[in-house]
Each structure stands twice: as structure tokens, then as C-alpha cells.
PDB file of C-alpha atoms in Angstrom:
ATOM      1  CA  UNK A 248       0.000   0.000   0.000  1.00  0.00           C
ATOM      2  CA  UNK A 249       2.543   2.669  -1.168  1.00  0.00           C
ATOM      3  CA  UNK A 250       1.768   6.417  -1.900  1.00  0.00           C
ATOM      4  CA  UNK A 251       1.486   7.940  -5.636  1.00  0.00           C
ATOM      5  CA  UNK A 252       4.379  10.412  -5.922  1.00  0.00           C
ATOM      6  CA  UNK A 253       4.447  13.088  -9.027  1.00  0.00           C
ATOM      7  CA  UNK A 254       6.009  16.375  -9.612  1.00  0.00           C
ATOM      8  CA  UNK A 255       3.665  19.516 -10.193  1.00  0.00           C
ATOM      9  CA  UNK A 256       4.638  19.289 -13.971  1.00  0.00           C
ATOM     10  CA  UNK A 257       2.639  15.957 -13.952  1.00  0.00           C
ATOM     11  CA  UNK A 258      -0.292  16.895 -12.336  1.00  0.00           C
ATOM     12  CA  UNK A 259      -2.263  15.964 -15.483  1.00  0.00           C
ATOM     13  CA  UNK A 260      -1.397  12.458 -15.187  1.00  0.00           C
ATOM     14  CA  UNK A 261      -2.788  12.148 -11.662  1.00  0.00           C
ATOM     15  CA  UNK A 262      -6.095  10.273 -11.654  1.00  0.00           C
ATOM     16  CA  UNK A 263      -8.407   9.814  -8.542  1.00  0.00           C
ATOM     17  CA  UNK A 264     -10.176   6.555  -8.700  1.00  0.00           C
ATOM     18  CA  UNK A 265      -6.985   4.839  -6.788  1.00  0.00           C
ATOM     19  CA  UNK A 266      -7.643   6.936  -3.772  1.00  0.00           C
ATOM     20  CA  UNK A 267     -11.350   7.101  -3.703  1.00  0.00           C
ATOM     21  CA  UNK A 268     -11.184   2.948  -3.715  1.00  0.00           C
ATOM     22  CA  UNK A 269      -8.086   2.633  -1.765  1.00  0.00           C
ATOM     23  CA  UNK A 270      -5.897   1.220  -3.754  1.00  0.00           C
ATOM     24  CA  UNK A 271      -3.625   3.739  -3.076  1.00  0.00           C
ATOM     25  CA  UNK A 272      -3.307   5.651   0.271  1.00  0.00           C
ATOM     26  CA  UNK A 273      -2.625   9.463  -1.041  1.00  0.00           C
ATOM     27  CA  UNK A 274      -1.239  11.376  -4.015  1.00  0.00           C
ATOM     28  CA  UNK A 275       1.936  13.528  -3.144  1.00  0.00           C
ATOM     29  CA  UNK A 276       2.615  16.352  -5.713  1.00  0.00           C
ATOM     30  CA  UNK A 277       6.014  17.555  -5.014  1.00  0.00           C
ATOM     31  CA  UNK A 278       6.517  21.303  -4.992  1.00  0.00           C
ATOM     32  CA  UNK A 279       3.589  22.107  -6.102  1.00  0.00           C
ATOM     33  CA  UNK A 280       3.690  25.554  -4.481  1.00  0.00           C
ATOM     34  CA  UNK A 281       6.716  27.680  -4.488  1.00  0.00           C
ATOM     35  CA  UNK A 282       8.987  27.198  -1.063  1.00  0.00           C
ATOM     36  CA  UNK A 283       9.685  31.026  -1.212  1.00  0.00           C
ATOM     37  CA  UNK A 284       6.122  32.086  -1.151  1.00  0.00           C
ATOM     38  CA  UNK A 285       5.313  29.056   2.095  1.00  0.00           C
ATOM     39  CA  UNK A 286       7.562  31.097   3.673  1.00  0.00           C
ATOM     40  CA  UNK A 287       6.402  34.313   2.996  1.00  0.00           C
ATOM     41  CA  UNK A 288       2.779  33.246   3.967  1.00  0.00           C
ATOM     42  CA  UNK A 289       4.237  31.654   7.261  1.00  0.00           C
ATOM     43  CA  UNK A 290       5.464  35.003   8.418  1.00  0.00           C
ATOM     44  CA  UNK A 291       2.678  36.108   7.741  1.00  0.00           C
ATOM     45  CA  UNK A 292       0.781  34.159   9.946  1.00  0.00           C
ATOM     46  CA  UNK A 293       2.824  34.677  12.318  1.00  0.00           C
ATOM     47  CA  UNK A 294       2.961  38.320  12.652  1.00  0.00           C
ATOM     48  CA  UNK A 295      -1.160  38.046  12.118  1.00  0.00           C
ATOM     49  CA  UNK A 296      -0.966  37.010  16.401  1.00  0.00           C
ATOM     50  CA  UNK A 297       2.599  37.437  17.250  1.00  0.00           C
ATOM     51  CA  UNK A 298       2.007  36.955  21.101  1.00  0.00           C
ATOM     52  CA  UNK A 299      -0.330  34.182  20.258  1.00  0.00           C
ATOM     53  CA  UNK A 300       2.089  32.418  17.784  1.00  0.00           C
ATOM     54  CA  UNK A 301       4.943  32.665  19.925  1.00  0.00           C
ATOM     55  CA  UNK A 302       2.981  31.080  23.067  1.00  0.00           C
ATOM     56  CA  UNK A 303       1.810  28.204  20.879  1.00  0.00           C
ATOM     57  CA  UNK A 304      -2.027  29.774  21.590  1.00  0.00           C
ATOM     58  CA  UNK A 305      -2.509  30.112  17.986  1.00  0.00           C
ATOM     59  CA  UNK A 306      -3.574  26.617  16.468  1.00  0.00           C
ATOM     60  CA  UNK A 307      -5.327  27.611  13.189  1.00  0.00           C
ATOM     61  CA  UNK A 308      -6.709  30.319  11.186  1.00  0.00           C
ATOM     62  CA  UNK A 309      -9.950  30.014   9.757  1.00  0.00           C
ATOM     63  CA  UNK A 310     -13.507  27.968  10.792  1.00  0.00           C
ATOM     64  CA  UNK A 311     -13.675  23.992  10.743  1.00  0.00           C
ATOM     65  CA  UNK A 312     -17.152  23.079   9.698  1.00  0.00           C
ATOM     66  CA  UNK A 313     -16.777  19.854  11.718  1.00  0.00           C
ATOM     67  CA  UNK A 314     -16.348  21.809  15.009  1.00  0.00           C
ATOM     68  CA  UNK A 315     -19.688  23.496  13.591  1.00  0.00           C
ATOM     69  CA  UNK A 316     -22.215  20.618  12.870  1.00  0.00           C
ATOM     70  CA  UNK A 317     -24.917  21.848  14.721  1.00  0.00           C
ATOM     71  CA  UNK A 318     -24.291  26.196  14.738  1.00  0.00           C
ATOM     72  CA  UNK A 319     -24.425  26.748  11.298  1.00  0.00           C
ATOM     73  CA  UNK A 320     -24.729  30.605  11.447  1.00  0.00           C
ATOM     74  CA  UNK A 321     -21.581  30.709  13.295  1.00  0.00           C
ATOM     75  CA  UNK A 322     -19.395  28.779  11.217  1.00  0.00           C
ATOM     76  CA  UNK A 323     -20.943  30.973   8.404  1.00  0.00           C
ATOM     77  CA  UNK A 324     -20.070  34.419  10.324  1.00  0.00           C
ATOM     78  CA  UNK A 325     -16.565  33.010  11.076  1.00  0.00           C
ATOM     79  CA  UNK A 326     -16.024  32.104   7.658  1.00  0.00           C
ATOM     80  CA  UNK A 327     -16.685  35.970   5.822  1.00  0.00           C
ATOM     81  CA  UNK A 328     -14.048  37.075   8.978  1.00  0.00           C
ATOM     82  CA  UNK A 329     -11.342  34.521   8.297  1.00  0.00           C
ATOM     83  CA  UNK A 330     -11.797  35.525   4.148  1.00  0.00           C
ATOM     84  CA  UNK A 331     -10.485  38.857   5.226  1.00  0.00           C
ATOM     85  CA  UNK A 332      -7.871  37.845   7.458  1.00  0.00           C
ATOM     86  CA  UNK A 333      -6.767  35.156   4.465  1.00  0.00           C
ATOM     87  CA  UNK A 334      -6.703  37.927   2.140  1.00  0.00           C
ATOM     88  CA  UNK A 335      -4.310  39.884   3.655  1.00  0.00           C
ATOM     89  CA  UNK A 336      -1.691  36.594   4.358  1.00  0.00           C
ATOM     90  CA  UNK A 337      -2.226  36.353   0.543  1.00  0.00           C
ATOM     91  CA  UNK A 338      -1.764  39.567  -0.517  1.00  0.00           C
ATOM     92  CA  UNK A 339       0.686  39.959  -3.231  1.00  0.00           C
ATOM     93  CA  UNK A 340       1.627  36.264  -3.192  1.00  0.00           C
ATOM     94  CA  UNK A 341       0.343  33.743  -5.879  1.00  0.00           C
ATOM     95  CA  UNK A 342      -2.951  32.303  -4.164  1.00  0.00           C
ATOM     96  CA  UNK A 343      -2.255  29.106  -2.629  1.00  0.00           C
ATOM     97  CA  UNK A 344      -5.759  28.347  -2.866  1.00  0.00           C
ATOM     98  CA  UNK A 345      -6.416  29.483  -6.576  1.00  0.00           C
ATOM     99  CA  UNK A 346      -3.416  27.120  -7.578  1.00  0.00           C
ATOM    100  CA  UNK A 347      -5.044  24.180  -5.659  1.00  0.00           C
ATOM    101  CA  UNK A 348      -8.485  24.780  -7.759  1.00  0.00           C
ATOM    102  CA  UNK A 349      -6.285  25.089 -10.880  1.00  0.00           C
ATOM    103  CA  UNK A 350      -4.378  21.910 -10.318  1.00  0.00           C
ATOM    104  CA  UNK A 351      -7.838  20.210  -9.895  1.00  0.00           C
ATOM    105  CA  UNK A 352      -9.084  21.380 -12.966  1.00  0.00           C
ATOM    106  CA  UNK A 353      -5.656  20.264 -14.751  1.00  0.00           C
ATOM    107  CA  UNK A 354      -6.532  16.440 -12.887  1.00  0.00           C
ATOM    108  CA  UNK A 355     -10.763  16.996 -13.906  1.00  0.00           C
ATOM    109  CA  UNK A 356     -11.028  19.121 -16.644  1.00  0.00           C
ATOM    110  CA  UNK A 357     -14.577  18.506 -17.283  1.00  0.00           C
ATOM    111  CA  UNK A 358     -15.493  19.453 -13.886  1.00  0.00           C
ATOM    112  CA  UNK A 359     -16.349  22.972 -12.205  1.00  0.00           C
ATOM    113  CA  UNK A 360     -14.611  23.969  -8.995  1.00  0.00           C
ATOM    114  CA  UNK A 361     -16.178  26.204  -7.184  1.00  0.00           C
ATOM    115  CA  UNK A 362     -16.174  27.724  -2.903  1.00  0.00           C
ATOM    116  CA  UNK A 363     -19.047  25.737  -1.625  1.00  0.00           C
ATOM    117  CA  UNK A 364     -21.999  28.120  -0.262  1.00  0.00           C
ATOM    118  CA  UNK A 365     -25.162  28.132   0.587  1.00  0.00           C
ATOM    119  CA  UNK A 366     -27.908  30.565  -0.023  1.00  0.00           C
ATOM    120  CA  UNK A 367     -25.542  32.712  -0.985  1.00  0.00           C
ATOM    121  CA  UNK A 368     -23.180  32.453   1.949  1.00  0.00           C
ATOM    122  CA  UNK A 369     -19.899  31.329   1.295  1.00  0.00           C
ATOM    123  CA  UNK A 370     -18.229  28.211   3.520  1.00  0.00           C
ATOM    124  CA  UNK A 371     -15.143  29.234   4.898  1.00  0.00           C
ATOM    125  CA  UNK A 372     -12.666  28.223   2.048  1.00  0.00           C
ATOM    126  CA  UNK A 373      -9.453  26.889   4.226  1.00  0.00           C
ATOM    127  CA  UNK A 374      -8.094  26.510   7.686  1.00  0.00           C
ATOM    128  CA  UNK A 375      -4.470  26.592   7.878  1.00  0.00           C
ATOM    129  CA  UNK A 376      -3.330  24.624  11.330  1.00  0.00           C
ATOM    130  CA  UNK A 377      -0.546  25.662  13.125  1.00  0.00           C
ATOM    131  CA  UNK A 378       1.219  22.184  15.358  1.00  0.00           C
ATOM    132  CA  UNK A 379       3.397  23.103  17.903  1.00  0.00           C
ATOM    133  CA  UNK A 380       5.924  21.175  19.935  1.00  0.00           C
ATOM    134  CA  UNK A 381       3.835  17.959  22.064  1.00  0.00           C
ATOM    135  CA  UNK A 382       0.729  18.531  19.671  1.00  0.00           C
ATOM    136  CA  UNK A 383      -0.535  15.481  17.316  1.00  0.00           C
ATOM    137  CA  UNK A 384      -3.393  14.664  15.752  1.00  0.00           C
ATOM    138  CA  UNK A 385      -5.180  11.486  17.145  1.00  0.00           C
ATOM    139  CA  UNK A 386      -6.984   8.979  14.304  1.00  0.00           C
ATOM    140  CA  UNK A 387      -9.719  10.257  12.997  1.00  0.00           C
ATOM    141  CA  UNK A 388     -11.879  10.079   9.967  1.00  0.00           C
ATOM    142  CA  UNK A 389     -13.346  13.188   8.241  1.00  0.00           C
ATOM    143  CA  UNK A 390     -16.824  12.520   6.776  1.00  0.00           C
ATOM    144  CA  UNK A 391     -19.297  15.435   6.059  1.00  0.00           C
ATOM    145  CA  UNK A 392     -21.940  12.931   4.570  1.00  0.00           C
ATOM    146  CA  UNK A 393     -22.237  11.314   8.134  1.00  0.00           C
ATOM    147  CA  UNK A 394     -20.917  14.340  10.356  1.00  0.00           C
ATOM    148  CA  UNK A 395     -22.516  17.663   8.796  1.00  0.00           C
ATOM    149  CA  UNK A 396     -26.172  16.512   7.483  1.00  0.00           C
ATOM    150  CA  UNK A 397     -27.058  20.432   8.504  1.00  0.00           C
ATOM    151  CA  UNK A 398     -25.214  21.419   5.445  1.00  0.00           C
ATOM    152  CA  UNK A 399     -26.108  21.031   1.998  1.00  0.00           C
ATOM    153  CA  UNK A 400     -22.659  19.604   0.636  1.00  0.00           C
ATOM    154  CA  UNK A 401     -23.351  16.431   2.814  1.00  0.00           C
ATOM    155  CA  UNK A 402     -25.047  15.171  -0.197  1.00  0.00           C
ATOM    156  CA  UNK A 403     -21.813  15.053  -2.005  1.00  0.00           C
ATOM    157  CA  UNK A 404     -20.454  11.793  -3.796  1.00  0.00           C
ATOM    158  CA  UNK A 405     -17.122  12.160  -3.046  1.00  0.00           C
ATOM    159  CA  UNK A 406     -15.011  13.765  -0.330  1.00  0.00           C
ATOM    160  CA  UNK A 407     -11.267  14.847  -0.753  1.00  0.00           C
ATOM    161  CA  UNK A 408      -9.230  16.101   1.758  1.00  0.00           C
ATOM    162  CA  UNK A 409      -6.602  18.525   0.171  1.00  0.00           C
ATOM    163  CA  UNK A 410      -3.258  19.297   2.060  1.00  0.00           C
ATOM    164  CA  UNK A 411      -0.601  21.816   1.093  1.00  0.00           C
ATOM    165  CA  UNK A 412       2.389  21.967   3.634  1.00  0.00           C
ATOM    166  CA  UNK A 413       3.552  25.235   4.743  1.00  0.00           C
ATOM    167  CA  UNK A 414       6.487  24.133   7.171  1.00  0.00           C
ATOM    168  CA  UNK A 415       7.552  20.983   8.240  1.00  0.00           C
ATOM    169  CA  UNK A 416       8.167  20.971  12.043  1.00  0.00           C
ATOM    170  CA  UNK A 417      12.204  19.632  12.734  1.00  0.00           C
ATOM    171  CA  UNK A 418      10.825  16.191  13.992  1.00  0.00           C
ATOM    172  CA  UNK A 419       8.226  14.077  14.215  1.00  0.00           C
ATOM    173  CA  UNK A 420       4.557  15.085  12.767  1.00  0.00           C
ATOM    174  CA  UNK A 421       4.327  12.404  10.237  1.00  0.00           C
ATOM    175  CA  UNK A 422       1.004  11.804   8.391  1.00  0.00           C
ATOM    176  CA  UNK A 423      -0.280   7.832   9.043  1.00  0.00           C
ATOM    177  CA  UNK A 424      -2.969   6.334   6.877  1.00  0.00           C
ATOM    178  CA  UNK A 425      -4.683   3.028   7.755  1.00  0.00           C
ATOM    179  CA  UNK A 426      -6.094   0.864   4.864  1.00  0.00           C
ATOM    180  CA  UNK A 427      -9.586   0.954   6.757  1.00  0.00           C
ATOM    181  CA  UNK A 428     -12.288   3.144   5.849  1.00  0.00           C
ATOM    182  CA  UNK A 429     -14.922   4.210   8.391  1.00  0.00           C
ATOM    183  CA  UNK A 430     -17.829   2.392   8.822  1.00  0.00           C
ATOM    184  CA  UNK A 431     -20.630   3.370  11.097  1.00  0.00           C
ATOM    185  CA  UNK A 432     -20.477   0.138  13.636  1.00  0.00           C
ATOM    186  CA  UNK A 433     -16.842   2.110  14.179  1.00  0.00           C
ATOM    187  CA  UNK A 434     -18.380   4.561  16.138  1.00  0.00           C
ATOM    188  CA  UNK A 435     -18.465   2.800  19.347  1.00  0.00           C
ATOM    189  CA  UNK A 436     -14.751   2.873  19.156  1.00  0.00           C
ATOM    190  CA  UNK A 437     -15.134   6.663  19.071  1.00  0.00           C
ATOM    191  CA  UNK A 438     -13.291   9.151  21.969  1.00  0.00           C
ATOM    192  CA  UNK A 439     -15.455  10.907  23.671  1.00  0.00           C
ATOM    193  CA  UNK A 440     -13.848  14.457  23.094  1.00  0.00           C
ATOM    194  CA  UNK A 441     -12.402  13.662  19.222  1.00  0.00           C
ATOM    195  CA  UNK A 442     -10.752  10.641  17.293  1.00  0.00           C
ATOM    196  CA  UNK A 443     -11.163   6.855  18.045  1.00  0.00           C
ATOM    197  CA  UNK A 444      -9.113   3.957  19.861  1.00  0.00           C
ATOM    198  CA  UNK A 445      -6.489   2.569  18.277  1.00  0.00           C
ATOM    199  CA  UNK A 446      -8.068  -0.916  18.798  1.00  0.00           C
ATOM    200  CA  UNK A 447      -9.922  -0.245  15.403  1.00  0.00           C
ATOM    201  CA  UNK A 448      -6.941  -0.220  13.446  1.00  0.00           C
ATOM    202  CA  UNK A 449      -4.659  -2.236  15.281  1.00  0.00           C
ATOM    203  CA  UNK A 450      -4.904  -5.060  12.551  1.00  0.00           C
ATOM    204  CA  UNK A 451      -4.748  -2.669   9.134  1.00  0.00           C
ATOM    205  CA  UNK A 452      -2.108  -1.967   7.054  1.00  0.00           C
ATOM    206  CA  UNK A 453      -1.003   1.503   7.404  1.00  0.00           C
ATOM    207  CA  UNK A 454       1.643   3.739   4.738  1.00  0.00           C
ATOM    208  CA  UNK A 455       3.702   6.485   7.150  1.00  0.00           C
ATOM    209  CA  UNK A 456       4.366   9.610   5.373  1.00  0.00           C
ATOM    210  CA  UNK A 457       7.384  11.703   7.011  1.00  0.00           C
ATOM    211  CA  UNK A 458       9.394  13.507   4.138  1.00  0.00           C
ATOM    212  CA  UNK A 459       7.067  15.999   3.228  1.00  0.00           C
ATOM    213  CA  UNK A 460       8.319  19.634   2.951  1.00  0.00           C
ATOM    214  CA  UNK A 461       7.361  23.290   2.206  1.00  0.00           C
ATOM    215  CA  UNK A 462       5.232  23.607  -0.957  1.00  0.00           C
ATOM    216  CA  UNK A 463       4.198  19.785  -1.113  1.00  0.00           C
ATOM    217  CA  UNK A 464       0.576  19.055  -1.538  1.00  0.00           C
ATOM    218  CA  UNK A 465      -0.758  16.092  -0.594  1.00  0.00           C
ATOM    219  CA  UNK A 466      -4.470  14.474  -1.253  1.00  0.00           C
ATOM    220  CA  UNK A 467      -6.011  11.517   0.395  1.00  0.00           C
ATOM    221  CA  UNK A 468      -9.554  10.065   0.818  1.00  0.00           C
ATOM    222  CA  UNK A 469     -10.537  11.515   4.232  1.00  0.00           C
ATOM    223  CA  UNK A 470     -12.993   8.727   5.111  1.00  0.00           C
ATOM    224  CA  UNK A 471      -9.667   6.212   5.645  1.00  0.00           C
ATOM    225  CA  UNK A 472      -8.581   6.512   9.056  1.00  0.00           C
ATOM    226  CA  UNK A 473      -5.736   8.668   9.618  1.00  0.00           C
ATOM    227  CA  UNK A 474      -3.381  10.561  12.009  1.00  0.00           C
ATOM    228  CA  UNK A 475      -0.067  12.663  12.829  1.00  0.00           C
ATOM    229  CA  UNK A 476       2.404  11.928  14.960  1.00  0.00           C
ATOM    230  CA  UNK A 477       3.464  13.609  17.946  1.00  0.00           C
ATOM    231  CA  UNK A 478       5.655  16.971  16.929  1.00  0.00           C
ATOM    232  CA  UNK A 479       8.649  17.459  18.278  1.00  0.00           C
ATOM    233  CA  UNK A 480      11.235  20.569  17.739  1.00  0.00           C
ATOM    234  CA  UNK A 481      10.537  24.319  18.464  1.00  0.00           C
ATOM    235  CA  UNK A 482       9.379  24.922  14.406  1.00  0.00           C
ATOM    236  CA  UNK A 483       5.459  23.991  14.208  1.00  0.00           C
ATOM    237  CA  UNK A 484       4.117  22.295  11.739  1.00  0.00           C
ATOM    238  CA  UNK A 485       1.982  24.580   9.829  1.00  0.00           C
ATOM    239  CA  UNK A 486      -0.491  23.290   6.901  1.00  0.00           C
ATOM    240  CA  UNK A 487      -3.407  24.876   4.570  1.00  0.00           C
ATOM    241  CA  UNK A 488      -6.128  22.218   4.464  1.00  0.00           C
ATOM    242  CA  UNK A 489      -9.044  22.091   2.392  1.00  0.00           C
ATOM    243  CA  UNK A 490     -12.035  19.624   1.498  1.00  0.00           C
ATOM    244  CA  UNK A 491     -13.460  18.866  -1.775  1.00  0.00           C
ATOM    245  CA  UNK A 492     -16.653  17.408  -2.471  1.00  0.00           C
ATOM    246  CA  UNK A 493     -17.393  15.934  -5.944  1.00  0.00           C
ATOM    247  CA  UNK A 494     -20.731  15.607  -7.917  1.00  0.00           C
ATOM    248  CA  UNK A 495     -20.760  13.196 -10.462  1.00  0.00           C
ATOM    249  CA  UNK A 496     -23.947  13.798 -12.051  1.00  0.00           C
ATOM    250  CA  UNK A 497     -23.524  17.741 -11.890  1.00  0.00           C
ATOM    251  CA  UNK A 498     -19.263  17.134 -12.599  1.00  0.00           C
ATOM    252  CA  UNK A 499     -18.616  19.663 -10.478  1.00  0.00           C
ATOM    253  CA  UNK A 500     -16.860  20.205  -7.434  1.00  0.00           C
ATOM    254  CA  UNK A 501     -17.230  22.619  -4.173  1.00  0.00           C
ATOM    255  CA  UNK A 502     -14.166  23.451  -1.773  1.00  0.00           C
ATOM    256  CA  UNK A 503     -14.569  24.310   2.435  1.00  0.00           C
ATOM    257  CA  UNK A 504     -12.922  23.984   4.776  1.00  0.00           C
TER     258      UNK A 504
END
């Protein structure tokens, strides 16, 4: 169960199927966004909440719909502030999010991308996470379809989860995926606060991912269990993270975050 690795000048040659079935575990594209402008976003952030960013108080930018399943109207309200605060760390730099739509519609030209919204409110469009020394993220699954029925896009065929890295922390904070998807007699495995026990995958095949670096985008189905590893090192880990959600039938796709 190994990873599909390509260079941003292949992007074309990418297909999706493998990921959606599992047959593979994620699609790298290497440098996909240019290392000088990662780092000009990431001081960026960091001068957004200084104090905050220094005392490791800052974890992300931007509203999670999952932390929103049942308070619609303020994930919706969060989501027009972070737009502004996003267009400032963007100013003047080649959108990181424009390129992501672009290389979609290089892999599924036949397909719309779009900001997912609903009557006429935009979703927030990405949350970039900010992991700090001791910080990991437990497994988890990401399913709108299941988790979000309040929204409209849980109707969606497909879901993507869409990772560009920022800057890789000095150790640890390696992606795993487990060759299990999520099933709903899983949920009694479920942590009460967030994530599940590692009894549910303690007899899958997993692919670790631990040599990704600034400008590397990575894609994965987000319905396969997966995690990241405890981060150690004073340099966070900092990420831009998006969802897509494809429509077969329409061939379109919507982006949130």
C-alpha cells in the first residue's frame, strides 16, 4: 500500500479513482507551491498574532465546519471574517488556494470547482493549522456525509481532503494512513472528546508519510482513518487544508474547509 508520488509538472497524469477505492493511500505532488512564497505566507501568519504564535495559543486560522455541525450561522459568520484575514496573508503572493483549484481542474477538466456556499453564503474556504511542539493529531476520519447533514454539501459523492504543507516541524509530525475506511459500527470505538481507539486499526495496514516539505501538496480520501504523529522541535508544523466534495452527475466540485 505505497503512496502515488508526481512532480507539479505531472499533475495531469494524476487520476483519482486509486484513492477514492483505496488502492492507493494518497497522491503527493512535489513542490507544487513555491517554497519562497510558504515562507512568505508563514510570516505572515505569524505576525497576524505574534504573542499568540509565539505562546503556541494560535492553532489555526480560519472555521472547521466539523467543530460546527450543529451552529451553522456561526461557522458561516466566522467564515466571511477569516476571508479577510486570508486575504491579507495572501496579498501579493500567488494564491495558494487558486493554484489548488487550478491543479484540480488540470486532474478533472470537465469538472467545475467552485467555494461551496449556501444561499448565498460562502463556507469558509481553508483553515491553515498551526502544530506546535507535544501537539498530534489522534486517528480520525473526516466525513461530512455522516458528520454535517445540517449542510447542503453532505449530499456530495465524493469527499477529498486537500493538504498543502507550509512548514515541516524539525521532527516528528508524520502523516499515518490506515487501509480501513470508516464504517458506522466504528463509532463505538469513538473518543469521547475527538478521534477513536487505536483498537480499530490495530490489525490494518497503514503507509507512514514523514518527508514531506514546504510547498508539497498532498491528497487523500478523508474517510480512511488517519493521524499525525506527535511533533517534536521548536518549528510547528503549519499546513493549509481544504475539502473537496465531488458531484458526479452535476461534474462539479465545491471546496470548504
Amino acid at each position: 500500500w505505497e503512496p502515488l508520488e508526481v512532480n507539479c509538472s505531472n499533475i495531469d497524469q494524476i487520476r483519482f479513482e486509486p484513492i477514492l477505492s483505496g488502492k492507493i493511500p494518497v497522491i503527493i505532488i512535489r513542490n507544487f507551491y513555491d517554497e519562497k512564497s510558504c515562507q512568505r505566507i508563514v510570516n505572515r501568519i505569524k505576525n497576524h498574532s505574534h504573542n499568540n504564535f509565539q505562546n503556541g495559543k494560535l492553532t489555526h486560522i480560519g472555521p472547521f465546519l466539523m467543530a460546527h455541525t450543529t451552529n451553522k450561522k456561526k461557522y458561516i459568520e466566522d467564515a466571511q471574517q477569516s476571508q479577510r484575514i486570508f486575504e491579507r496573508i495572501f496579498y501579493g503572493i500567488q494564491s495558494p488556494v487558486m493554484q489548488i483549484y487550478q491543479g484540480i481542474n488540470n486532474i478533472l477538466p470537465n469538472y467545475s470547482i467552485s467555494l461551496a456556499s449556501e444561499f448565498e453564503n460562502n463556507y469558509s474556504s481553508i483553515i491553515i493549522r498551526i502544530h506546535g511542539k507535544g501537539k498530534s493529531i489522534p486517528i480520525h476520519k473526516d466525513h461530512v456525509g455522516y458528520e454535517g447533514k445540517e449542510y447542503v454539501l453532505s449530499n456530495i459523492d465524493h469527499q477529498l481532503s486537500c493538504v498543502l504543507h507550509l512548514q515541516k516541524s524539525e521532527r516528528g509530525g508524520a502523516l499515518v494512513i490506515y487501509n480501513k475506511m470508516w464504517k458506522k459500527d466504528d463509532e463505538r470505538f469513538r473518543n469521547i472528546n475527538f478521534g477513536y481507539s487505536s483498537n480499530l486499526i490495530k490489525s490494518s495496514d497503514s503507509c507512514r508519510i514523514s518527508n514531506l516539505k514546504a510547498g508539497d501538496l498532498v491528497m487523500l480520501n478523508p474517510k480512511y482513518y488517519h493521524k499525525v504523529t506527535n511533533i517534536a522541535g521548536n518549528t510547528p508544523r503549519i499546513t493549509l487544508g481544504m475539502f473537496l466534495g465531488v458531484y458526479r452527475k452535476d461534474r462539479k466540485i465545491v471546496a470548504w474547509a
